[in-house]
mmCIF file of C-alpha atoms in Angstrom:
data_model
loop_
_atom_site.group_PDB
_atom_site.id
_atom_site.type_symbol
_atom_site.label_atom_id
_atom_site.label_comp_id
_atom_site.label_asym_id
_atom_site.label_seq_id
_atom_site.Cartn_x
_atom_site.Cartn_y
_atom_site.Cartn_z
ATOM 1 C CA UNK A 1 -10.721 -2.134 3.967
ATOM 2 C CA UNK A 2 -11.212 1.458 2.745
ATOM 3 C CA UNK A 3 -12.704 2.301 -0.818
ATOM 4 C CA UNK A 4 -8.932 2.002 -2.344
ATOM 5 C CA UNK A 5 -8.718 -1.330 -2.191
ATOM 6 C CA UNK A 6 -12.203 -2.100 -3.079
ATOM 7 C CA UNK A 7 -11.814 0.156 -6.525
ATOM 8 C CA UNK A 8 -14.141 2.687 -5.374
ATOM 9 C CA UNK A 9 -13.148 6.703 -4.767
ATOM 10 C CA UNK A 10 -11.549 7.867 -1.241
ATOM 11 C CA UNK A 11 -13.188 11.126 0.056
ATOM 12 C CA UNK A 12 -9.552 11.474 2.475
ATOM 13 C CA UNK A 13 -6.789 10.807 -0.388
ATOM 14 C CA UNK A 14 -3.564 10.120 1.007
ATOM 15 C CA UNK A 15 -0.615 11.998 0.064
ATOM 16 C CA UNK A 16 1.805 10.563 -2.446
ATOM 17 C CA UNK A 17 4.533 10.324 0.498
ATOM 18 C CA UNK A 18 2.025 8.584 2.530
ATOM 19 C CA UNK A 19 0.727 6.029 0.246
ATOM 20 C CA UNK A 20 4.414 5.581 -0.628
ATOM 21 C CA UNK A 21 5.244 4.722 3.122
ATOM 22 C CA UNK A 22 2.509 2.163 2.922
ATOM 23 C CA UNK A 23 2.975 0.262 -0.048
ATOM 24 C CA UNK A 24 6.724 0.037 1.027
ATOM 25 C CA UNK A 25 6.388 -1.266 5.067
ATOM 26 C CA UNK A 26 2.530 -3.196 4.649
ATOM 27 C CA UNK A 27 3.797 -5.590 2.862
ATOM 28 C CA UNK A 28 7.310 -6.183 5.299
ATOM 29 C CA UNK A 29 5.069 -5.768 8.412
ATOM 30 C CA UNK A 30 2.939 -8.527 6.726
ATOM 31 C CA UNK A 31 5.667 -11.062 6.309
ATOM 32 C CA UNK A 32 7.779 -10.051 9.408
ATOM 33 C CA UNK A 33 4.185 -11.108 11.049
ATOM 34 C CA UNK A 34 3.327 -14.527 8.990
ATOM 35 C CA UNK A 35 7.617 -15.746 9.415
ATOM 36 C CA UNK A 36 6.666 -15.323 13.241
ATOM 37 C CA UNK A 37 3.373 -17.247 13.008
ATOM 38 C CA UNK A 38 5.697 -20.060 11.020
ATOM 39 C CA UNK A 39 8.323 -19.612 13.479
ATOM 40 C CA UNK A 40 6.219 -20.608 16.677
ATOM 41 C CA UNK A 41 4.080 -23.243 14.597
ATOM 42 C CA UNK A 42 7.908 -24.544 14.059
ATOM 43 C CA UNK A 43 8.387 -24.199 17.785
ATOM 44 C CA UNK A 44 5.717 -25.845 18.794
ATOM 45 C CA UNK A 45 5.588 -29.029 16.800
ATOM 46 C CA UNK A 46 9.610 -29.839 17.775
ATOM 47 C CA UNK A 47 8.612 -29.175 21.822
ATOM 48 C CA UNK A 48 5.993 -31.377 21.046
ATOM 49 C CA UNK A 49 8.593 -33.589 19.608
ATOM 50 C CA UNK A 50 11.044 -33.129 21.509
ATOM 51 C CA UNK A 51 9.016 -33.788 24.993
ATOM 52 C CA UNK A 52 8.275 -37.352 23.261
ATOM 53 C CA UNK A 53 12.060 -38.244 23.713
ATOM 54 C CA UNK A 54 13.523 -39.695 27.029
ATOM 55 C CA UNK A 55 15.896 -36.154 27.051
ATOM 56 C CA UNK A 56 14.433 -33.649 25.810
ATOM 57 C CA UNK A 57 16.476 -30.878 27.009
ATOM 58 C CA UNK A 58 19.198 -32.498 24.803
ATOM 59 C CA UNK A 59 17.433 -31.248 21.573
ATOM 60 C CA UNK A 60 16.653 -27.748 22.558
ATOM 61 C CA UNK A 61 19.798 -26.196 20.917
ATOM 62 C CA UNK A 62 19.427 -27.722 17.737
ATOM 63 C CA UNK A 63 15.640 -27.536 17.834
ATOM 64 C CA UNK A 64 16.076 -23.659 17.606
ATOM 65 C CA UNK A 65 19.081 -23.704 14.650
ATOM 66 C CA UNK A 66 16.916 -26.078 12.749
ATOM 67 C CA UNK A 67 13.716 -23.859 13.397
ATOM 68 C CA UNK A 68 15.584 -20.686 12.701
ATOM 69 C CA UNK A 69 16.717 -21.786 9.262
ATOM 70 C CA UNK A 70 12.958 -23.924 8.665
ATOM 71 C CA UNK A 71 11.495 -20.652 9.639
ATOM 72 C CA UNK A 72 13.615 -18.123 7.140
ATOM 73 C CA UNK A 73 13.403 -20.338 4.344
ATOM 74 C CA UNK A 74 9.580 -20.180 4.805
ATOM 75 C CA UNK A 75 9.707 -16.468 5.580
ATOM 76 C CA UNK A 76 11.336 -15.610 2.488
ATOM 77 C CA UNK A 77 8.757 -17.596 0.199
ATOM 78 C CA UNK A 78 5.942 -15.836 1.966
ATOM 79 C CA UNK A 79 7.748 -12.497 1.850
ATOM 80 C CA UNK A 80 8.174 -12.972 -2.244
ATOM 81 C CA UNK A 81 4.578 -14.479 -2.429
ATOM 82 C CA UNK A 82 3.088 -11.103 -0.299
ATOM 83 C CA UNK A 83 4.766 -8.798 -2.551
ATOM 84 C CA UNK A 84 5.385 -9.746 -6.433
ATOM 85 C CA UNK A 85 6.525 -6.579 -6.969
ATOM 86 C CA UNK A 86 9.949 -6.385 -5.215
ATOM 87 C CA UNK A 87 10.073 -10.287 -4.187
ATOM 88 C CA UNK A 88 13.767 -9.975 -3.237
ATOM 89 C CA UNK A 89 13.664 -6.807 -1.812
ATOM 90 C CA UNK A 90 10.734 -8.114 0.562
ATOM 91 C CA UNK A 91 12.567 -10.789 1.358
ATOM 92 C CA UNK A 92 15.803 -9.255 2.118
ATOM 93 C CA UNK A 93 13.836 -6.506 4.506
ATOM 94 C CA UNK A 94 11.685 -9.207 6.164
ATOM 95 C CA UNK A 95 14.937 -11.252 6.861
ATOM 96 C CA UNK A 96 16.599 -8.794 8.408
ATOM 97 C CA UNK A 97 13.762 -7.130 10.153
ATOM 98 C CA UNK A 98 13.144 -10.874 11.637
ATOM 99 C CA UNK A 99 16.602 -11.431 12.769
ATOM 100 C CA UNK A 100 17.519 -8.422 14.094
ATOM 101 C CA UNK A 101 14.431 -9.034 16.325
ATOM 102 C CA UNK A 102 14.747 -12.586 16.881
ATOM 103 C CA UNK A 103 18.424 -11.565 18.289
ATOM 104 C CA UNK A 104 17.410 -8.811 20.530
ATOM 105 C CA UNK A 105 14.984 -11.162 22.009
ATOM 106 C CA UNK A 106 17.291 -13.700 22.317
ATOM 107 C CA UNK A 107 19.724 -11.572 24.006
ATOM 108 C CA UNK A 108 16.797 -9.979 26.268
ATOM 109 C CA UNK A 109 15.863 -13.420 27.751
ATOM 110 C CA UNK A 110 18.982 -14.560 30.262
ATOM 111 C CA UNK A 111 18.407 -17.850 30.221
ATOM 112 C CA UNK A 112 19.499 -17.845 26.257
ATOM 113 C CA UNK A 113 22.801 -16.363 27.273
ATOM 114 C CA UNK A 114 23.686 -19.424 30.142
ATOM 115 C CA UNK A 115 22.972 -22.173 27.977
ATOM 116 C CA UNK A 116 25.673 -24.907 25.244
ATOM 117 C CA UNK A 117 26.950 -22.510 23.200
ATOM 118 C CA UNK A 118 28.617 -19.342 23.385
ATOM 119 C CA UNK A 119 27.256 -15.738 22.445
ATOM 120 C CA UNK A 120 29.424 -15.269 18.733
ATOM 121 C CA UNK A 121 28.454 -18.894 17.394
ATOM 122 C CA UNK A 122 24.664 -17.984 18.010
ATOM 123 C CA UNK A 123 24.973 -14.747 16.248
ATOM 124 C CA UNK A 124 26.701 -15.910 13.574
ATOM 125 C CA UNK A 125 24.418 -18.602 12.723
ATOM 126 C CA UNK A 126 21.444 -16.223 12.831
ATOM 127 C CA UNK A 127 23.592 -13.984 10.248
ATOM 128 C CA UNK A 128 23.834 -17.509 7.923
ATOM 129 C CA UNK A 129 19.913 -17.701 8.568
ATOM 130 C CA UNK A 130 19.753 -13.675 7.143
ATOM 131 C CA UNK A 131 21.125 -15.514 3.457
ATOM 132 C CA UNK A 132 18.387 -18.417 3.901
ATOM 133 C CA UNK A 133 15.745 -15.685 3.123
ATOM 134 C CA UNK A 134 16.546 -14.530 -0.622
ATOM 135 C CA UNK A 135 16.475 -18.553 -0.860
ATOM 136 C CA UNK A 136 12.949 -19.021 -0.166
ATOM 137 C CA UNK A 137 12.775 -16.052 -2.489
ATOM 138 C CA UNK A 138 13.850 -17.926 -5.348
ATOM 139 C CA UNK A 139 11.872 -20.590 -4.842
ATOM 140 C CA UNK A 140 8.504 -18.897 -4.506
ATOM 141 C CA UNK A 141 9.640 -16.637 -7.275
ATOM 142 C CA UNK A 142 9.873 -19.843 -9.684
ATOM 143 C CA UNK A 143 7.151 -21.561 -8.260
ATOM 144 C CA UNK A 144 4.760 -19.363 -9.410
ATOM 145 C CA UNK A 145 3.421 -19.589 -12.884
ATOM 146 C CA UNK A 146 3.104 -16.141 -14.910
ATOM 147 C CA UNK A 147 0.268 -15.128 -15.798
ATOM 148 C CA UNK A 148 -1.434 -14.743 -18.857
ATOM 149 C CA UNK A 149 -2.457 -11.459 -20.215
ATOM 150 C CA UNK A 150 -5.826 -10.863 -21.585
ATOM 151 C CA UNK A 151 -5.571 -9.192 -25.022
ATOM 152 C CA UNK A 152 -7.881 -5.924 -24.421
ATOM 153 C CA UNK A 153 -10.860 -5.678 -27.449
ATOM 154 C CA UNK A 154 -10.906 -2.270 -29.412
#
């Protein structure tokens, strides 16, 4: 951590356009990176699952739609939790940061494109997953309690 964040004086100030960059893309860079560290707990716990079952290639496909949508609900409350300031906005960013990557990697990997169902369905459910998001927004939003201000002495 520099000095900033530890309420002490910076000898290298930042510009106002740099700071500005930062406080914008930290916080979206910090939730694109915790909805992928839910995303392959997710992934790893319904393998795990699914390899328990006599066919487990059977539950692939709707492993991954029910992981995708686990994962964005979850990705939007972190995203609001990470930054209070613009929980929506966060959210909204992160979701669509997250899905337009998910779906490039998707689409980079040829296996994805051989298997059940067709290309359109896919990227139309990952668009539904894009309004799951603002969801988990809400929720984080209203589970957390406001706080109280302390009344400053004269």
């Amino acid at each position: 951590f520099t000095k900033r964040y530890l309420g002490g004086n910076m000898k290298n100030k930042k510009t106002n356009a740099q700071s500005s960059f930062y406080s914008i893309f930290r916080p979206i860079l910090i939730s694109i990176l915790s909805t992928a560290a839910i995303s392959v707990a997710l992934l790893l716990a319904g393998t795990a699952a699914a390899y328990l079952t006599p066919d487990p290639t059977a539950f692939v496909e709707p492993l991954g739609f029910v992981t995708l949508f686990i994962t964005a609900f979850f990705g939007g409350f972190a995203a609001s939790k990470i930054n209070k300031r613009a929980p929506y906005l966060n959210a909204i960013l992160t979701g669509a940061s997250f899905t337009l990557i998910s779906t490039l990697l998707a689409l980079a990997l040829p296996h994805t494109l051989a298997s059940g169902t067709e290309l359109l369905p896919r990227i139309l459910i990952r668009a539904l997953s894009l309004a799951t998001f603002p969801l988990g927004a809400l929720v984080g939003i209203k589970a957390s309690k406001p706080r109280k201000r302390k009344k400053r002495r004269r």
